Amino acid sequence: MNAVMKPASDRQHLYEAMSPLHLTPLWEVLHALVPMQPRSRCVPALWRYDAVRPHLMRAGELITAEEAVRRVLILENPSLRGQSCITPGLYAGLQLILPGEVAPAHRHTQSALRFVVEGRGAYTAVDGERTTMEPGDFIITPSWTWHDHGSEADGPVVWLDGLDIPLVQFLEAGFAENAATATQSVTRAEGTSTHRYGANMLPVRYDAPFGATSPIFSYPYARTREALLALERDAPIDAWDGVKLRYVNPASGGSPMPTMATFMQRLPAGFNGLPWRQTDGTVFNVVEGMGRVSLERGEPGTAPETWSFDFGPRDTFVIPSWHTARFQSDGGCVLFSYSDRPVQQALGLHREERISHV
Ligand code: GTQ
């Protein structure tokens, strides 16, 4: 008899018989294992800052930064609750530091970025050098460097933490250590790394102090903003992205961290962007202005699912892998974003598509 003619129950018997040996048939799962296109496990979502802030401030009353170690509300993707991630590869959280507080020194192999959302005058110390935080600044904590955060500000300071926690967890390659003292001693003047590595020059015998991570750990908003506004005035506007720049490790030209790429873009007033999609799920934080992101996910032959979010200053939103997105802004806006693109690029997996019609 031909194999196709066998009753289905014979196959079920086979599956049950092999199961104790921890065997399972590929043909039952092949389509899910090797999809025709990415089918993200996460969904688009937006966290309105005004809605999150009261909870963060209440947390500030209930636990100190010292006790919490890091007083952070994790932004969990609605379809990945309990997994502490915003996309399958990325973590996002909002961290609060109150005047006089210290988030004690530790180090870990996970890389971290800080994107300052509210307040000024807190600092983060990396490897003996402090950096003062201003709204819109993008700050790096390289893998395995001692870091503590503190505040001499007169009000709350909040920043978005972006880490590669889920990626490192997946690879089971994470290590961490607590320092003996809460605050590390300052060994270099503030700004030393910017002067040494951030003036389009490098020390003659460049020594890559943080390996594959950028030797600059603060990228101030003032400079980024000036560049974007000048380009908006003087250069062509990209029909998909507006004016978009990526942050670089000045020594390599690559991404600031080996696992995460970061970007800043300006959508001019009246921007009505064309749609795009890419394999790197991306987290956005709104720096200035308001706008709208329209999203669509469709498998060939099925009705598309759609989303639309109106965003304003300090809101965070996530666009998952291979969701088609387009931006609109009446009054103009500035958007920070990060993704795991360098990992995908290093593995030859990154794809993007820019669609030339709405
Ligand atoms: O500031 O070191 O949001 O270790 C999560 C884990 C922040 C940090 C987070 C961390 C940190």
XYZ file of C-alpha atoms and ligand atoms in Angstrom:
369
model
C 0.000 0.000 0.000
C 1.098 3.563 -0.804
C 2.276 5.554 2.298
C -0.269 8.342 1.620
C -3.078 5.810 2.008
C -2.146 4.812 5.574
C -4.688 5.930 8.184
C -3.676 9.097 10.092
C -3.818 7.187 13.357
C -0.817 5.099 12.238
C 1.203 8.296 12.104
C -0.081 9.318 15.533
C 1.040 5.937 16.844
C 4.478 6.482 15.357
C 4.749 9.954 16.953
C 3.741 8.558 20.338
C 6.145 5.668 20.021
C 9.115 7.914 19.285
C 8.230 10.617 21.822
C 9.911 8.929 24.832
C 13.157 9.092 22.854
C 12.652 12.875 22.489
C 12.013 12.617 18.788
C 9.452 14.547 16.795
C 8.630 14.617 13.055
C 9.835 17.664 11.153
C 7.044 17.544 8.585
C 4.440 18.564 11.179
C 6.305 21.814 11.971
C 8.370 22.604 8.879
C 6.127 25.466 7.669
C 6.410 27.197 11.071
C 10.168 26.571 11.372
C 10.974 27.889 7.921
C 8.316 30.542 7.199
C 8.044 32.194 3.790
C 8.630 35.528 5.539
C 9.189 36.681 9.139
C 6.112 36.173 11.319
C 6.915 38.275 14.377
C 5.923 36.975 17.799
C 5.484 40.561 18.979
C 2.928 43.224 18.110
C 3.097 46.975 17.446
C 2.502 48.979 20.621
C 2.788 52.508 21.992
C 3.430 53.639 25.571
C 2.152 57.158 26.177
C 4.573 58.921 28.520
C 1.773 60.766 30.314
C 0.150 57.420 31.163
C 3.384 55.752 32.319
C 4.821 58.661 34.310
C 2.472 58.523 37.349
C 3.372 54.838 37.880
C 7.061 55.600 37.626
C 6.747 58.460 40.141
C 4.723 56.230 42.492
C 7.523 53.657 42.227
C 9.809 56.503 43.262
C 7.838 56.782 46.500
C 7.774 53.047 47.184
C 11.370 51.974 46.528
C 14.722 53.742 46.477
C 17.126 53.424 43.554
C 19.614 51.803 45.944
C 17.142 49.134 47.087
C 15.830 48.479 43.583
C 19.421 48.511 42.206
C 17.760 49.841 39.042
C 14.353 51.487 39.489
C 12.894 50.686 36.102
C 9.461 49.974 34.655
C 9.952 47.460 31.855
C 8.060 48.124 28.621
C 6.807 44.631 27.808
C 5.471 43.832 24.413
C 1.739 43.056 24.861
C 2.195 39.669 23.190
C 5.324 38.787 25.203
C 4.103 39.511 28.744
C 6.288 38.084 31.492
C 9.297 37.883 29.183
C 10.791 41.313 29.928
C 11.223 42.220 26.286
C 9.807 44.689 23.792
C 10.865 42.606 20.766
C 12.165 39.026 20.882
C 15.726 40.425 20.819
C 15.476 43.742 22.679
C 14.695 45.068 26.133
C 13.276 48.528 26.917
C 12.543 50.184 30.254
C 12.047 53.621 31.773
C 14.476 54.313 34.613
C 13.890 56.935 37.307
C 16.541 58.619 39.438
C 15.531 61.138 42.103
C 17.731 63.923 43.496
C 20.526 62.586 45.693
C 19.980 58.954 44.745
C 22.542 56.412 43.565
C 21.930 53.331 41.432
C 24.895 51.240 42.641
C 27.816 50.203 40.452
C 27.729 46.870 38.651
C 28.796 45.438 35.336
C 27.359 42.895 32.933
C 28.017 41.512 29.489
C 24.736 42.975 28.226
C 25.235 46.275 26.392
C 23.045 49.207 27.397
C 21.977 52.497 25.907
C 20.346 55.353 27.800
C 18.135 57.813 25.999
C 17.295 60.784 28.222
C 13.557 61.470 28.249
C 12.884 63.899 31.109
C 14.954 66.115 33.390
C 18.584 67.085 33.410
C 21.500 66.869 35.794
C 21.660 63.149 36.504
C 24.888 61.422 35.588
C 25.984 58.001 34.549
C 29.555 56.939 35.265
C 31.316 54.497 32.953
C 34.777 53.202 33.640
C 35.722 56.133 35.894
C 34.238 58.935 33.776
C 30.960 60.708 34.463
C 28.585 62.018 31.824
C 25.863 64.512 32.674
C 22.519 63.701 31.078
C 20.468 66.186 29.074
C 17.152 65.456 27.326
C 17.704 63.765 23.956
C 21.259 62.650 24.788
C 22.164 59.124 23.742
C 24.559 57.498 26.210
C 26.271 54.111 26.092
C 27.228 51.593 28.737
C 29.624 49.218 26.958
C 29.486 45.509 27.729
C 31.352 44.536 30.940
C 32.137 48.103 32.072
C 31.427 49.229 35.636
C 28.574 51.714 35.705
C 26.548 53.549 38.311
C 23.966 56.269 37.951
C 23.305 59.161 40.274
C 21.620 62.499 40.441
C 22.544 65.932 41.655
C 19.506 67.352 39.832
C 16.672 69.184 41.558
C 13.913 67.053 40.068
C 13.280 63.561 38.702
C 15.369 62.339 35.773
C 13.977 59.626 33.514
C 15.657 57.820 30.684
C 14.829 54.990 28.322
C 17.067 51.972 28.864
C 17.683 49.875 25.738
C 19.536 46.623 26.329
C 20.301 43.442 24.411
C 19.127 41.359 27.397
C 16.889 38.924 25.434
C 19.582 38.332 22.828
C 22.221 37.551 25.458
C 19.691 35.390 27.310
C 18.975 33.442 24.117
C 22.700 32.820 23.657
C 23.089 31.953 27.359
C 26.166 34.144 27.461
C 25.376 36.570 30.286
C 27.647 37.379 33.231
C 27.286 40.086 35.894
C 29.135 41.386 38.975
C 28.320 43.880 41.711
C 31.012 46.377 42.682
C 32.322 46.590 46.251
C 31.290 50.251 46.511
C 28.029 51.843 45.333
C 29.728 54.705 43.510
C 32.889 54.198 41.466
C 35.685 56.684 41.892
C 36.091 59.280 39.205
C 39.430 58.857 37.414
C 38.965 61.086 34.361
C 37.501 64.552 33.818
C 34.026 64.674 32.310
C 34.285 64.971 28.520
C 37.697 63.266 28.225
C 36.423 60.509 25.943
C 34.595 63.026 23.750
C 37.799 65.039 23.339
C 39.907 61.951 22.781
C 37.641 60.127 20.337
C 34.851 62.521 19.317
C 36.567 65.349 17.411
C 36.878 63.361 14.151
C 40.308 62.345 15.468
C 41.677 59.370 17.381
C 44.726 58.873 19.592
C 47.726 57.982 17.417
C 48.030 54.558 18.994
C 44.297 53.911 19.244
C 43.615 51.187 21.763
C 39.840 50.430 21.459
C 39.164 50.781 25.205
C 35.809 48.982 24.967
C 36.539 46.453 22.226
C 33.805 46.487 19.571
C 31.860 49.227 21.389
C 32.304 52.924 20.638
C 34.923 54.689 22.780
C 32.533 57.667 23.001
C 29.817 57.150 25.537
C 27.820 60.335 25.188
C 26.269 61.595 21.957
C 24.689 64.919 22.992
C 21.373 65.906 21.465
C 22.457 69.486 20.761
C 24.889 68.310 18.044
C 22.521 65.718 16.599
C 19.683 68.227 16.405
C 21.816 70.853 14.716
C 22.877 68.344 12.038
C 19.334 67.177 11.339
C 17.888 70.685 11.105
C 20.678 71.869 8.802
C 20.143 68.852 6.534
C 16.404 69.453 6.503
C 17.148 72.949 5.244
C 19.983 72.164 2.829
C 19.669 68.606 1.535
C 17.051 66.382 -0.146
C 14.438 64.813 2.148
C 14.203 61.022 1.966
C 10.651 60.010 0.986
C 10.601 57.135 3.526
C 12.703 58.399 6.429
C 12.714 62.205 6.244
C 16.216 63.155 7.405
C 17.708 60.122 9.134
C 21.222 59.564 10.465
C 22.736 56.609 12.268
C 25.051 56.965 15.252
C 28.540 55.544 14.706
C 31.503 54.160 16.520
C 33.994 56.750 15.171
C 36.824 54.230 15.173
C 35.066 51.675 12.986
C 32.232 53.483 11.214
C 29.986 50.679 12.495
C 27.221 50.799 15.066
C 28.014 52.233 18.523
C 27.507 48.818 20.110
C 28.046 45.423 18.468
C 24.484 44.321 19.204
C 22.457 47.514 18.776
C 22.180 50.219 16.128
C 20.808 53.652 17.004
C 19.300 56.334 14.815
C 17.873 59.841 14.962
C 15.539 61.221 12.341
C 13.680 64.410 11.625
C 10.344 64.314 9.829
C 9.788 67.784 8.328
C 6.483 69.616 8.813
C 3.918 68.256 6.358
C 5.800 64.938 5.949
C 3.693 62.196 4.392
C 6.101 59.285 4.124
C 6.186 56.235 1.884
C 5.945 52.734 3.441
C 8.887 50.490 4.335
C 9.582 47.315 6.225
C 12.699 45.732 7.644
C 13.654 42.589 9.522
C 14.939 44.428 12.592
C 12.115 45.168 15.004
C 12.742 48.741 16.197
C 11.998 50.776 19.323
C 11.266 54.500 18.881
C 11.218 57.352 21.365
C 9.741 60.716 20.397
C 12.082 63.588 21.208
C 10.131 66.551 19.872
C 6.903 67.152 18.002
C 4.002 64.948 17.070
C 3.137 62.554 14.299
C 1.492 59.333 13.302
C 2.789 55.887 12.411
C 0.550 53.605 10.352
C 1.365 49.894 10.377
C 0.290 46.872 8.444
C 1.108 43.204 8.630
C -0.050 40.839 5.956
C 0.789 37.351 4.835
C 0.243 36.871 1.111
C -3.381 35.831 0.556
C -4.714 37.037 3.912
C -6.434 40.280 4.900
C -3.837 42.637 6.430
C -3.958 43.612 10.094
C -3.516 47.352 10.619
C -2.561 49.712 13.429
C -2.255 53.468 13.708
C -0.663 55.384 16.581
C -0.597 59.138 17.124
C 2.527 59.983 19.080
C 3.827 62.986 20.987
C 6.915 63.982 22.970
C 8.459 61.262 25.210
C 6.181 58.479 23.951
C 7.787 55.121 23.126
C 6.560 52.781 20.397
C 7.733 49.567 18.769
C 7.564 48.421 15.153
C 8.080 44.621 14.939
C 10.007 42.806 12.235
C 8.541 42.871 8.735
C 5.580 45.107 9.596
C 5.044 47.734 6.919
C 5.213 51.218 8.419
C 4.843 54.771 7.265
C 5.217 58.080 9.051
C 3.255 61.286 8.850
C 3.776 64.541 10.712
C 1.914 67.828 10.318
C 4.153 69.995 12.461
C 7.414 68.047 12.152
C 9.033 65.810 14.776
C 12.281 64.158 15.866
C 12.490 60.403 16.553
C 15.209 58.367 18.236
C 15.291 54.631 17.517
C 17.288 51.463 18.185
C 17.296 47.900 16.894
C 19.395 44.727 16.714
C 20.343 45.450 13.097
C 24.131 44.965 13.548
C 23.535 41.402 14.694
C 21.368 40.693 11.671
C 23.909 42.341 9.370
C 26.823 40.411 10.846
C 24.906 37.203 10.155
C 23.904 38.278 6.638
C 20.214 38.223 7.581
C 19.157 41.856 7.467
C 16.643 42.833 4.800
C 14.694 45.965 4.142
C 12.148 46.931 1.545
C 11.200 50.465 0.558
C 7.825 50.564 -1.180
C 7.298 53.359 -3.686
C 3.528 53.700 -3.442
C 1.159 54.174 -0.501
O 21.212 50.491 34.314
O 22.490 48.767 34.477
O 16.902 48.779 32.630
O 21.480 46.411 34.375
C 18.105 46.806 33.113
C 19.268 46.216 33.557
C 19.099 48.960 33.434
C 21.401 49.277 34.252
C 18.033 48.179 33.072
C 20.349 47.000 33.935
C 20.258 48.384 33.873
